[in-house]
Short mmCIF file of C-alpha atoms in Angstrom, two decimals:
data_model
loop_
_atom_site.label_atom_id
_atom_site.label_comp_id
_atom_site.label_asym_id
_atom_site.label_seq_id
_atom_site.Cartn_x
_atom_site.Cartn_y
_atom_site.Cartn_z
CA MET A 1 0.12 -0.17 0.01
CA LYS A 2 1.16 3.49 -0.68
CA LYS A 3 2.09 5.84 2.21
CA ILE A 4 -0.89 7.32 3.78
CA ILE A 5 -0.88 11.21 3.61
CA GLY A 6 -2.70 12.92 6.68
CA ILE A 7 -4.96 16.35 6.45
CA LEU A 8 -4.57 18.51 9.47
CA GLY A 9 -7.53 20.12 8.06
CA GLY A 10 -10.86 21.96 8.75
CA MET A 11 -9.44 25.47 8.11
CA GLY A 12 -11.76 26.05 6.46
CA PRO A 13 -13.57 22.48 5.35
CA ALA A 14 -13.65 23.29 1.68
CA ALA A 15 -9.89 23.98 1.40
CA THR A 16 -9.61 20.39 2.94
CA VAL A 17 -11.85 18.82 0.15
CA ASP A 18 -10.00 21.00 -2.51
CA ALA A 19 -6.58 19.59 -1.15
CA MET A 20 -8.05 16.25 -1.49
CA ASP A 21 -9.55 16.68 -4.73
CA LYS A 22 -6.07 18.06 -5.93
CA ILE A 23 -4.25 14.86 -4.38
CA ILE A 24 -6.53 12.91 -6.81
CA LYS A 25 -6.03 15.01 -9.65
CA ASN A 26 -2.05 14.76 -9.47
CA THR A 27 -1.93 10.88 -8.98
CA PRO A 28 -1.59 8.77 -12.11
CA ALA A 29 -3.91 6.02 -11.53
CA ASN A 30 -6.44 3.85 -13.69
CA CYS A 31 -8.46 2.63 -10.89
CA ASP A 32 -9.46 3.16 -7.42
CA GLN A 33 -6.56 1.20 -6.07
CA GLU A 34 -3.93 2.91 -7.70
CA HIS A 35 -4.82 6.17 -5.76
CA ILE A 36 -3.18 7.36 -2.44
CA PRO A 37 -4.57 6.78 0.54
CA VAL A 38 -5.72 9.66 2.76
CA ILE A 39 -7.07 10.41 5.97
CA ALA A 40 -8.41 13.82 6.76
CA VAL A 41 -9.31 14.97 10.14
CA SER A 42 -11.73 18.07 9.30
CA PHE A 43 -12.41 20.08 12.44
CA PRO A 44 -13.74 23.34 11.18
CA ASP A 45 -14.27 24.37 14.83
CA ILE A 46 -10.58 24.93 15.39
CA PRO A 47 -10.60 28.75 16.70
CA ASP A 48 -10.26 31.26 14.05
CA ARG A 49 -6.33 31.73 13.22
CA THR A 50 -6.41 35.29 11.74
CA ALA A 51 -8.31 36.68 15.00
CA SER A 52 -5.90 34.77 17.17
CA ILE A 53 -3.00 36.60 15.47
CA LEU A 54 -4.66 40.02 15.33
CA ALA A 55 -6.72 40.03 18.26
CA GLY A 56 -5.70 37.70 20.73
CA GLY A 57 -8.47 35.29 20.43
CA GLU A 58 -8.45 31.69 21.59
CA SER A 59 -5.44 30.15 20.29
CA PRO A 60 -5.95 27.27 17.70
CA PHE A 61 -3.02 25.39 18.81
CA ASN A 62 -4.61 22.97 21.17
CA LYS A 63 -7.30 21.84 18.86
CA MET A 64 -4.50 21.92 15.82
CA LEU A 65 -2.61 19.45 18.13
CA ALA A 66 -5.53 17.13 19.05
CA ALA A 67 -6.07 16.75 15.39
CA LEU A 68 -2.40 15.80 14.75
CA ARG A 69 -2.80 13.39 17.42
CA ILE A 70 -5.75 11.88 15.59
CA LEU A 71 -4.02 11.67 12.29
CA GLU A 72 -0.78 9.94 14.28
CA ALA A 73 -2.70 7.59 15.84
CA ALA A 74 -4.53 6.57 12.83
CA GLY A 75 -1.79 5.93 10.61
CA ALA A 76 -0.95 9.16 8.79
CA GLU A 77 2.61 8.95 7.52
CA CYS A 78 3.17 12.44 6.06
CA ILE A 79 1.04 15.44 7.29
CA ILE A 80 -0.15 18.21 5.22
CA MET A 81 -2.20 21.44 6.37
CA PRO A 82 -3.87 23.47 3.80
CA CYS A 83 -4.17 26.39 5.77
CA ASN A 84 -1.62 29.21 5.42
CA THR A 85 -2.23 31.00 8.33
CA ALA A 86 -2.19 27.81 10.60
CA HIS A 87 1.59 27.49 9.66
CA TYR A 88 2.12 30.39 12.05
CA TRP A 89 2.16 27.39 14.51
CA TYR A 90 4.13 25.21 12.15
CA ASP A 91 7.19 24.88 13.96
CA GLU A 92 5.48 24.00 17.26
CA LEU A 93 3.24 21.46 15.73
CA LYS A 94 6.20 19.72 13.77
CA ALA A 95 8.34 19.82 16.97
CA SER A 96 5.81 17.75 18.96
CA THR A 97 5.62 14.96 16.11
CA LYS A 98 7.74 12.70 14.15
CA ILE A 99 5.88 12.23 11.20
CA PRO A 100 7.29 14.39 8.17
CA PHE A 101 5.07 17.40 8.25
CA LEU A 102 5.51 19.63 4.69
CA ASN A 103 5.06 23.30 5.08
CA ILE A 104 2.55 25.04 2.92
CA VAL A 105 4.83 28.20 2.58
CA GLU A 106 8.26 26.75 1.94
CA VAL A 107 7.00 24.52 -0.87
CA THR A 108 4.91 27.62 -2.60
CA CYS A 109 8.31 29.80 -2.09
CA ASN A 110 10.58 26.94 -3.48
CA LYS A 111 8.41 26.84 -6.61
CA ILE A 112 8.34 30.89 -6.98
CA VAL A 113 12.43 31.07 -6.47
CA SER A 114 13.13 27.46 -8.98
CA GLU A 115 10.92 29.20 -11.69
CA GLY A 116 12.43 32.54 -11.34
CA ILE A 117 8.89 34.15 -10.66
CA ASN A 118 9.00 38.09 -9.58
CA ASN A 119 6.86 40.85 -9.36
CA VAL A 120 4.19 38.98 -7.32
CA ALA A 121 1.61 40.00 -4.91
CA ILE A 122 0.65 38.05 -2.04
CA LEU A 123 -3.02 37.39 -1.79
CA ALA A 124 -3.52 35.89 2.01
CA THR A 125 -5.36 36.61 5.08
CA THR A 126 -4.57 39.73 7.24
CA GLY A 127 -3.17 37.04 9.90
CA THR A 128 -0.82 35.64 7.27
CA ILE A 129 0.19 39.27 5.82
CA LYS A 130 0.85 41.00 9.37
CA ILE A 131 3.06 37.68 10.56
CA GLY A 132 5.13 37.88 7.69
CA LEU A 133 5.02 34.41 6.56
CA TYR A 134 5.93 34.60 2.96
CA GLN A 135 7.66 38.26 3.07
CA ASP A 136 10.16 36.89 5.17
CA ARG A 137 10.96 34.00 2.80
CA LEU A 138 10.60 35.76 -0.12
CA ARG A 139 12.93 39.01 1.00
CA LYS A 140 15.90 36.48 1.61
CA GLU A 141 15.15 35.15 -1.65
CA ASN A 142 15.45 38.62 -3.22
CA VAL A 143 11.85 37.84 -4.88
CA ASN A 144 10.24 41.21 -5.40
CA PHE A 145 6.96 41.07 -4.11
CA VAL A 146 3.96 43.55 -3.51
CA VAL A 147 1.98 43.37 -0.29
CA PRO A 148 -1.87 44.75 -0.76
CA ASP A 149 -2.31 48.00 0.91
CA ASP A 150 -4.31 48.34 3.85
CA ILE A 151 -7.52 49.27 2.12
CA GLN A 152 -6.88 46.14 -0.31
CA GLN A 153 -6.12 43.79 2.31
CA ARG A 154 -9.25 44.51 4.38
CA ILE A 155 -11.10 43.92 0.92
CA ILE A 156 -9.10 40.59 0.53
CA MET A 157 -10.06 39.36 3.85
CA GLU A 158 -13.63 40.25 3.47
CA SER A 159 -13.53 38.21 0.51
CA ILE A 160 -12.21 35.37 2.21
CA LEU A 161 -14.81 35.83 4.88
CA ALA A 162 -17.65 35.93 2.12
CA TYR A 163 -16.67 32.79 0.71
CA LYS A 164 -16.33 31.03 4.29
CA SER A 165 -19.94 32.09 4.98
CA GLY A 166 -21.11 30.79 1.67
CA ASP A 167 -21.04 33.62 -0.57
CA GLY A 168 -18.72 32.87 -3.64
CA GLU A 169 -20.09 35.51 -6.13
CA LYS A 170 -19.48 38.43 -3.54
CA ALA A 171 -15.87 36.67 -2.47
CA TYR A 172 -14.98 36.56 -6.13
CA GLN A 173 -16.16 40.49 -7.06
CA LEU A 174 -14.17 41.46 -3.91
CA ILE A 175 -10.95 39.89 -4.92
CA GLU A 176 -11.20 40.55 -8.45
CA SER A 177 -11.56 44.35 -7.79
CA VAL A 178 -8.14 44.17 -5.96
CA ILE A 179 -6.40 41.75 -8.27
CA THR A 180 -7.62 44.23 -11.30
CA GLN A 181 -5.81 47.24 -9.09
CA LEU A 182 -2.54 45.31 -8.31
CA LYS A 183 -2.42 44.37 -12.00
CA HIS A 184 -2.34 47.82 -13.09
CA VAL A 185 0.76 48.67 -10.64
CA GLY A 186 2.58 45.89 -12.13
CA VAL A 187 1.97 42.92 -10.44
CA GLU A 188 2.58 39.71 -12.67
CA HIS A 189 1.78 37.04 -10.48
CA PHE A 190 -0.09 36.49 -7.44
CA ILE A 191 0.38 33.73 -4.92
CA MET A 192 -3.11 32.54 -3.76
CA GLY A 193 -1.74 32.34 -0.13
CA CYS A 194 -4.90 31.28 1.81
CA THR A 195 -6.20 28.04 0.86
CA GLU A 196 -9.59 29.56 0.04
CA ILE A 197 -8.65 31.66 -2.55
CA PRO A 198 -8.27 28.69 -5.49
CA LEU A 199 -11.72 28.26 -4.46
CA ILE A 200 -12.86 32.10 -4.90
CA LEU A 201 -10.80 32.21 -7.96
CA SER A 202 -12.04 28.39 -9.56
CA GLY A 203 -12.01 28.64 -12.84
CA CYS A 204 -8.67 30.82 -13.17
CA GLY A 205 -6.77 29.06 -10.99
CA ASP A 206 -4.97 27.26 -13.80
CA LYS A 207 -3.86 30.27 -15.41
CA LYS A 208 -0.08 30.71 -15.20
CA GLU A 209 -0.40 34.38 -13.16
CA TYR A 210 -1.45 32.31 -9.81
CA ILE A 211 0.42 30.48 -7.91
CA ASP A 212 -1.68 28.10 -6.07
CA ALA A 213 -0.02 27.25 -2.58
CA THR A 214 -2.42 24.19 -1.99
CA GLY A 215 -1.68 22.98 -5.43
CA GLU A 216 2.14 22.99 -4.81
CA LEU A 217 1.40 21.37 -1.35
CA VAL A 218 -0.37 18.73 -2.90
CA ARG A 219 1.94 18.07 -5.54
CA LYS A 220 4.70 17.67 -3.10
CA ALA A 221 3.10 15.37 -0.99
CA VAL A 222 2.27 13.37 -3.92
CA GLU A 223 5.61 13.11 -4.75
CA TRP A 224 6.60 12.50 -1.25
CA CYS A 225 4.38 9.55 -1.32
CA TYR A 226 5.87 7.89 -4.48
CA LEU A 227 9.40 8.48 -3.33
CA SER A 228 8.89 6.89 0.10
CA SER A 229 6.59 3.97 -0.82
CA ASP A 230 7.31 0.65 -1.34
CA MET B 1 -18.68 21.27 19.22
CA LYS B 2 -21.08 19.44 16.71
CA LYS B 3 -20.99 15.54 16.34
CA ILE B 4 -18.39 14.02 14.17
CA ILE B 5 -19.30 12.28 11.03
CA GLY B 6 -17.02 9.55 9.99
CA ILE B 7 -16.64 8.70 6.17
CA LEU B 8 -15.46 5.23 5.23
CA GLY B 9 -14.04 5.99 1.92
CA GLY B 10 -11.77 5.62 -0.87
CA MET B 11 -14.41 3.95 -2.88
CA GLY B 12 -13.50 5.73 -5.24
CA PRO B 13 -11.48 8.79 -3.56
CA ALA B 14 -13.27 11.27 -5.82
CA ALA B 15 -16.61 9.75 -4.20
CA THR B 16 -15.15 10.67 -0.80
CA VAL B 17 -14.70 14.17 -1.99
CA ASP B 18 -18.11 14.56 -3.21
CA ALA B 19 -19.33 13.41 -0.02
CA MET B 20 -17.53 15.79 1.77
CA ASP B 21 -18.48 18.66 -0.74
CA LYS B 22 -22.08 17.62 -0.12
CA ILE B 23 -21.70 18.05 3.73
CA ILE B 24 -20.49 21.36 3.59
CA LYS B 25 -23.10 22.37 0.99
CA ASN B 26 -25.54 21.17 3.04
CA THR B 27 -24.48 22.79 6.41
CA PRO B 28 -26.22 26.21 6.93
CA ALA B 29 -22.92 28.27 8.22
CA ASN B 30 -21.75 31.67 8.20
CA CYS B 31 -18.15 30.82 8.92
CA ASP B 32 -15.69 28.03 9.56
CA GLN B 33 -16.57 27.11 13.15
CA GLU B 34 -20.18 26.37 12.33
CA HIS B 35 -19.35 23.60 9.89
CA ILE B 36 -19.60 19.70 10.80
CA PRO B 37 -16.52 18.06 12.03
CA VAL B 38 -15.67 15.26 9.54
CA ILE B 39 -13.05 12.85 9.58
CA ALA B 40 -12.76 10.91 6.38
CA VAL B 41 -10.63 7.34 6.01
CA SER B 42 -9.91 7.30 2.27
CA PHE B 43 -8.37 3.85 1.47
CA PRO B 44 -8.67 3.27 -2.19
CA ASP B 45 -6.63 0.03 -1.98
CA ILE B 46 -9.55 -1.45 -0.71
CA PRO B 47 -10.28 -4.58 -3.18
CA ASP B 48 -12.83 -4.07 -5.86
CA ARG B 49 -16.46 -4.61 -4.60
CA THR B 50 -17.73 -5.47 -8.30
CA ALA B 51 -14.95 -7.71 -8.99
CA SER B 52 -15.63 -9.39 -5.54
CA ILE B 53 -19.20 -9.89 -5.99
CA LEU B 54 -19.19 -11.09 -9.54
CA ALA B 55 -15.77 -12.70 -10.24
CA GLY B 56 -15.02 -14.33 -6.20
CA GLY B 57 -12.09 -11.62 -6.10
CA GLU B 58 -10.77 -10.80 -3.18
CA SER B 59 -13.17 -9.50 -0.36
CA PRO B 60 -13.23 -5.94 0.38
CA PHE B 61 -14.63 -6.61 4.10
CA ASN B 62 -11.49 -6.92 6.14
CA LYS B 63 -10.14 -3.51 4.82
CA MET B 64 -13.33 -1.81 5.00
CA LEU B 65 -13.51 -2.99 8.87
CA ALA B 66 -9.89 -1.67 9.15
CA ALA B 67 -11.11 1.63 8.24
CA LEU B 68 -14.17 1.52 10.43
CA ARG B 69 -11.70 0.73 13.41
CA ILE B 70 -9.87 3.75 12.62
CA LEU B 71 -12.77 5.96 12.43
CA GLU B 72 -13.96 4.74 15.93
CA ALA B 73 -10.63 5.23 17.53
CA ALA B 74 -10.72 8.83 16.02
CA GLY B 75 -13.89 9.30 17.76
CA ALA B 76 -16.37 9.21 14.66
CA GLU B 77 -19.48 9.44 15.92
CA CYS B 78 -21.80 8.42 13.04
CA ILE B 79 -20.63 6.52 9.89
CA ILE B 80 -21.59 6.85 6.43
CA MET B 81 -19.80 5.06 3.47
CA PRO B 82 -20.42 6.56 0.24
CA CYS B 83 -20.18 3.55 -2.05
CA ASN B 84 -23.44 1.86 -2.98
CA THR B 85 -21.91 -1.69 -3.89
CA ALA B 86 -20.05 -1.73 -0.56
CA HIS B 87 -23.36 -1.92 1.20
CA TYR B 88 -23.22 -5.56 0.33
CA TRP B 89 -21.23 -5.60 3.40
CA TYR B 90 -23.17 -3.14 5.30
CA ASP B 91 -25.11 -5.45 7.42
CA GLU B 92 -21.82 -7.15 8.55
CA LEU B 93 -20.01 -3.97 9.00
CA LYS B 94 -22.85 -2.50 11.13
CA ALA B 95 -22.90 -5.05 13.47
CA SER B 96 -19.42 -5.08 14.00
CA THR B 97 -19.70 -1.39 15.66
CA LYS B 98 -21.83 0.54 17.97
CA ILE B 99 -21.74 3.38 16.15
CA PRO B 100 -24.65 4.61 14.30
CA PHE B 101 -24.04 3.67 10.53
CA LEU B 102 -26.47 5.01 7.83
CA ASN B 103 -27.41 3.33 4.88
CA ILE B 104 -27.23 4.81 1.34
CA VAL B 105 -29.58 2.55 -0.19
CA GLU B 106 -32.27 2.93 2.60
CA VAL B 107 -31.97 6.77 2.73
CA THR B 108 -32.73 7.13 -1.11
CA CYS B 109 -35.44 4.54 -1.18
CA ASN B 110 -37.02 6.67 1.94
CA LYS B 111 -36.73 9.59 -0.62
CA ILE B 112 -38.28 7.87 -3.55
CA VAL B 113 -41.04 6.29 -1.68
CA SER B 114 -42.21 9.63 0.42
CA GLU B 115 -42.08 11.45 -3.03
CA GLY B 116 -44.17 9.10 -4.91
CA ILE B 117 -41.35 8.69 -7.38
CA ASN B 118 -42.35 5.97 -10.35
CA ASN B 119 -40.73 4.96 -13.51
CA VAL B 120 -36.91 4.93 -12.10
CA ALA B 121 -34.07 3.21 -13.35
CA ILE B 122 -31.39 1.96 -11.48
CA LEU B 123 -27.92 3.14 -12.72
CA ALA B 124 -25.01 1.47 -10.37
CA THR B 125 -22.38 -0.98 -10.78
CA THR B 126 -23.01 -4.43 -12.20
CA GLY B 127 -22.29 -5.34 -8.50
CA THR B 128 -25.09 -3.63 -6.98
CA ILE B 129 -27.33 -4.49 -9.71
CA LYS B 130 -26.38 -8.27 -9.36
CA ILE B 131 -27.08 -8.34 -5.43
CA GLY B 132 -30.19 -6.49 -6.03
CA LEU B 133 -29.54 -3.91 -3.38
CA TYR B 134 -32.16 -0.96 -4.93
CA GLN B 135 -34.53 -3.64 -6.49
CA ASP B 136 -35.56 -5.56 -3.26
CA ARG B 137 -36.16 -2.41 -1.73
CA LEU B 138 -38.32 -0.97 -4.17
CA ARG B 139 -40.42 -4.11 -5.13
CA LYS B 140 -41.34 -4.03 -1.65
CA GLU B 141 -42.56 -0.43 -1.81
CA ASN B 142 -44.29 -1.21 -5.13
CA VAL B 143 -42.21 1.17 -6.95
CA ASN B 144 -41.93 0.88 -10.84
CA PHE B 145 -38.61 0.20 -11.63
CA VAL B 146 -36.34 -0.66 -14.67
CA VAL B 147 -33.02 -2.26 -14.46
CA PRO B 148 -30.69 -1.89 -17.57
CA ASP B 149 -30.65 -4.92 -20.04
CA ASP B 150 -27.47 -6.51 -20.13
CA ILE B 151 -25.72 -4.40 -22.98
CA GLN B 152 -26.76 -1.09 -21.19
CA GLN B 153 -25.43 -2.35 -18.04
CA ARG B 154 -22.01 -3.06 -19.69
CA ILE B 155 -22.26 0.48 -21.08
CA ILE B 156 -22.96 1.89 -17.55
CA MET B 157 -20.13 -0.32 -15.59
CA GLU B 158 -17.77 0.85 -18.74
CA SER B 159 -18.52 4.30 -17.88
CA ILE B 160 -17.80 3.98 -14.41
CA LEU B 161 -14.54 2.79 -14.77
CA ALA B 162 -13.79 5.18 -17.27
CA TYR B 163 -14.60 7.65 -14.78
CA LYS B 164 -12.34 5.84 -12.12
CA SER B 165 -9.52 5.89 -14.48
CA GLY B 166 -9.64 9.74 -14.99
CA ASP B 167 -11.47 9.84 -18.06
CA GLY B 168 -14.55 11.89 -17.41
CA GLU B 169 -15.64 13.27 -20.75
CA LYS B 170 -15.64 9.23 -21.90
CA ALA B 171 -17.34 8.12 -18.91
CA TYR B 172 -20.13 10.77 -19.49
CA GLN B 173 -20.73 10.10 -23.42
CA LEU B 174 -20.99 6.31 -22.25
CA ILE B 175 -23.64 7.02 -19.35
CA GLU B 176 -25.84 9.28 -21.44
CA SER B 177 -26.24 7.09 -24.45
CA VAL B 178 -28.03 4.42 -22.06
CA ILE B 179 -30.01 7.50 -20.26
CA THR B 180 -31.36 8.41 -23.81
CA GLN B 181 -32.31 4.75 -24.58
CA LEU B 182 -34.16 4.59 -21.11
CA LYS B 183 -35.84 8.12 -21.58
CA HIS B 184 -37.26 6.69 -25.27
CA VAL B 185 -38.72 3.70 -22.98
CA GLY B 186 -40.81 5.85 -20.72
CA VAL B 187 -38.16 6.05 -17.55
CA GLU B 188 -38.78 9.33 -16.08
CA HIS B 189 -36.57 9.49 -12.93
CA PHE B 190 -32.71 8.07 -12.65
CA ILE B 191 -31.34 6.67 -9.37
CA MET B 192 -27.51 7.70 -9.37
CA GLY B 193 -26.68 4.53 -7.41
CA CYS B 194 -23.03 4.32 -7.73
CA THR B 195 -21.06 7.30 -6.01
CA GLU B 196 -19.19 8.09 -9.43
CA ILE B 197 -22.41 8.73 -11.26
CA PRO B 198 -23.09 12.39 -9.83
CA LEU B 199 -19.30 13.13 -10.69
CA ILE B 200 -20.13 11.70 -14.39
CA LEU B 201 -23.12 13.62 -14.51
CA SER B 202 -21.94 16.74 -12.72
CA GLY B 203 -24.03 19.72 -13.99
CA CYS B 204 -26.81 17.24 -14.57
CA GLY B 205 -27.19 16.58 -10.87
CA ASP B 206 -29.35 19.10 -9.86
CA LYS B 207 -32.06 18.28 -12.18
CA LYS B 208 -35.24 16.54 -10.76
CA GLU B 209 -35.15 13.29 -12.91
CA TYR B 210 -32.03 12.49 -10.92
CA ILE B 211 -31.66 11.06 -7.60
CA ASP B 212 -28.15 11.47 -6.13
CA ALA B 213 -27.78 8.81 -3.69
CA THR B 214 -24.56 10.56 -1.96
CA GLY B 215 -26.66 13.41 -1.89
CA GLU B 216 -29.42 11.83 0.17
CA LEU B 217 -27.17 10.08 2.34
CA VAL B 218 -24.99 13.32 3.22
CA ARG B 219 -28.10 15.16 3.88
CA LYS B 220 -29.32 12.56 6.48
CA ALA B 221 -25.89 12.58 8.01
CA VAL B 222 -26.37 16.24 8.25
CA GLU B 223 -29.71 16.17 9.78
CA TRP B 224 -28.27 13.08 12.09
CA CYS B 225 -25.74 15.72 13.34
CA TYR B 226 -28.20 18.48 14.21
CA LEU B 227 -30.49 16.58 15.73
CA SER B 228 -28.10 14.59 18.40
CA SER B 229 -25.56 17.67 18.79
CA ASP B 230 -25.95 19.65 22.19
#
């Protein structure tokens, strides 16, 4: 049997479904049995990550750790966490398990660097932006990047929350307005650095200007699976 | 926290993703935290159900039971199994656990009966047809149903296998030809009685002539969740 990918998910639940869907689409298979086994713990009641970072709301750490423990006990052999903002707690989570744990920011930045991508804007939650998850790494690699201004960032966050509340159309219109503005000031690429954004922009996601963090994470996990399985 | 739905999945993996997606779409929620927690064990290497029924291939039971045990240990509080053919082993699985375990055939037939649906064709794997999963129940309820003839059934099975091999377009064309034939002989409704079929017919699935077994199963699970949660 192929190695089991564990998904520490529910942040949000649709992002977990998107990651599972992308695992299937990235696996060459002619029948069910050739696909990769996945255990997904999708606990949407994990406290809001951005609220915890920005406003000192309840920390999501303990519930994320509980989900990780379930994945360990269930036999997961490699962990992915399809939520960018949750990676604020990545080091602490990774240190608490012996199972390989892929990092969504690292794999996404690796792609940007290896493909020589520049003039890239970071589309992410206000929490992810505030803690500089992407900025720190891109700065080190001398990648030119743009962080949306405060007004744009408020609109992006509103878009993400609209999607989470079930209003995909409003979510799309909000983020599209910011993307148009950013293109006008020379941005050529966009990091979909919140796992809701590929869903909001579904239909646009295959365009080369978008870098899908969920997609990169999944591709790396599938690759890990093939390299480490018997 | 809401009660946890456990998915005994991977049969096929895309059907598990579809069920998770439908749980989200059937849950009224304004933010992540209002969604239902789900643990999905998606083990696509569970032996092929139809091959086991028709040709005496390896039984999938032990691997399904192993997945069920993982769900129990992980804390699942209600089990769903988004694979119709797998319900050949439902009684045995249900008898081996204390957790409520919903039955996809039962909930689908309940809908047909309660809505007074008649002249319905069963679109399913050859395994599901052979063991009469739907026929037995519909006969008891005096519902007029049509079972595809041998040639049509071979085409339906080919369609399902094409989808599982990644060829959605071929899958659609094959099943569409049978659906057209069945409409010509007076069939008014179609049970999508294999969890790949709503995926093959995605885009058509909302039409009233289709009865989506996955959708019915999920609606029942969500309802269970609301009725039994604090």
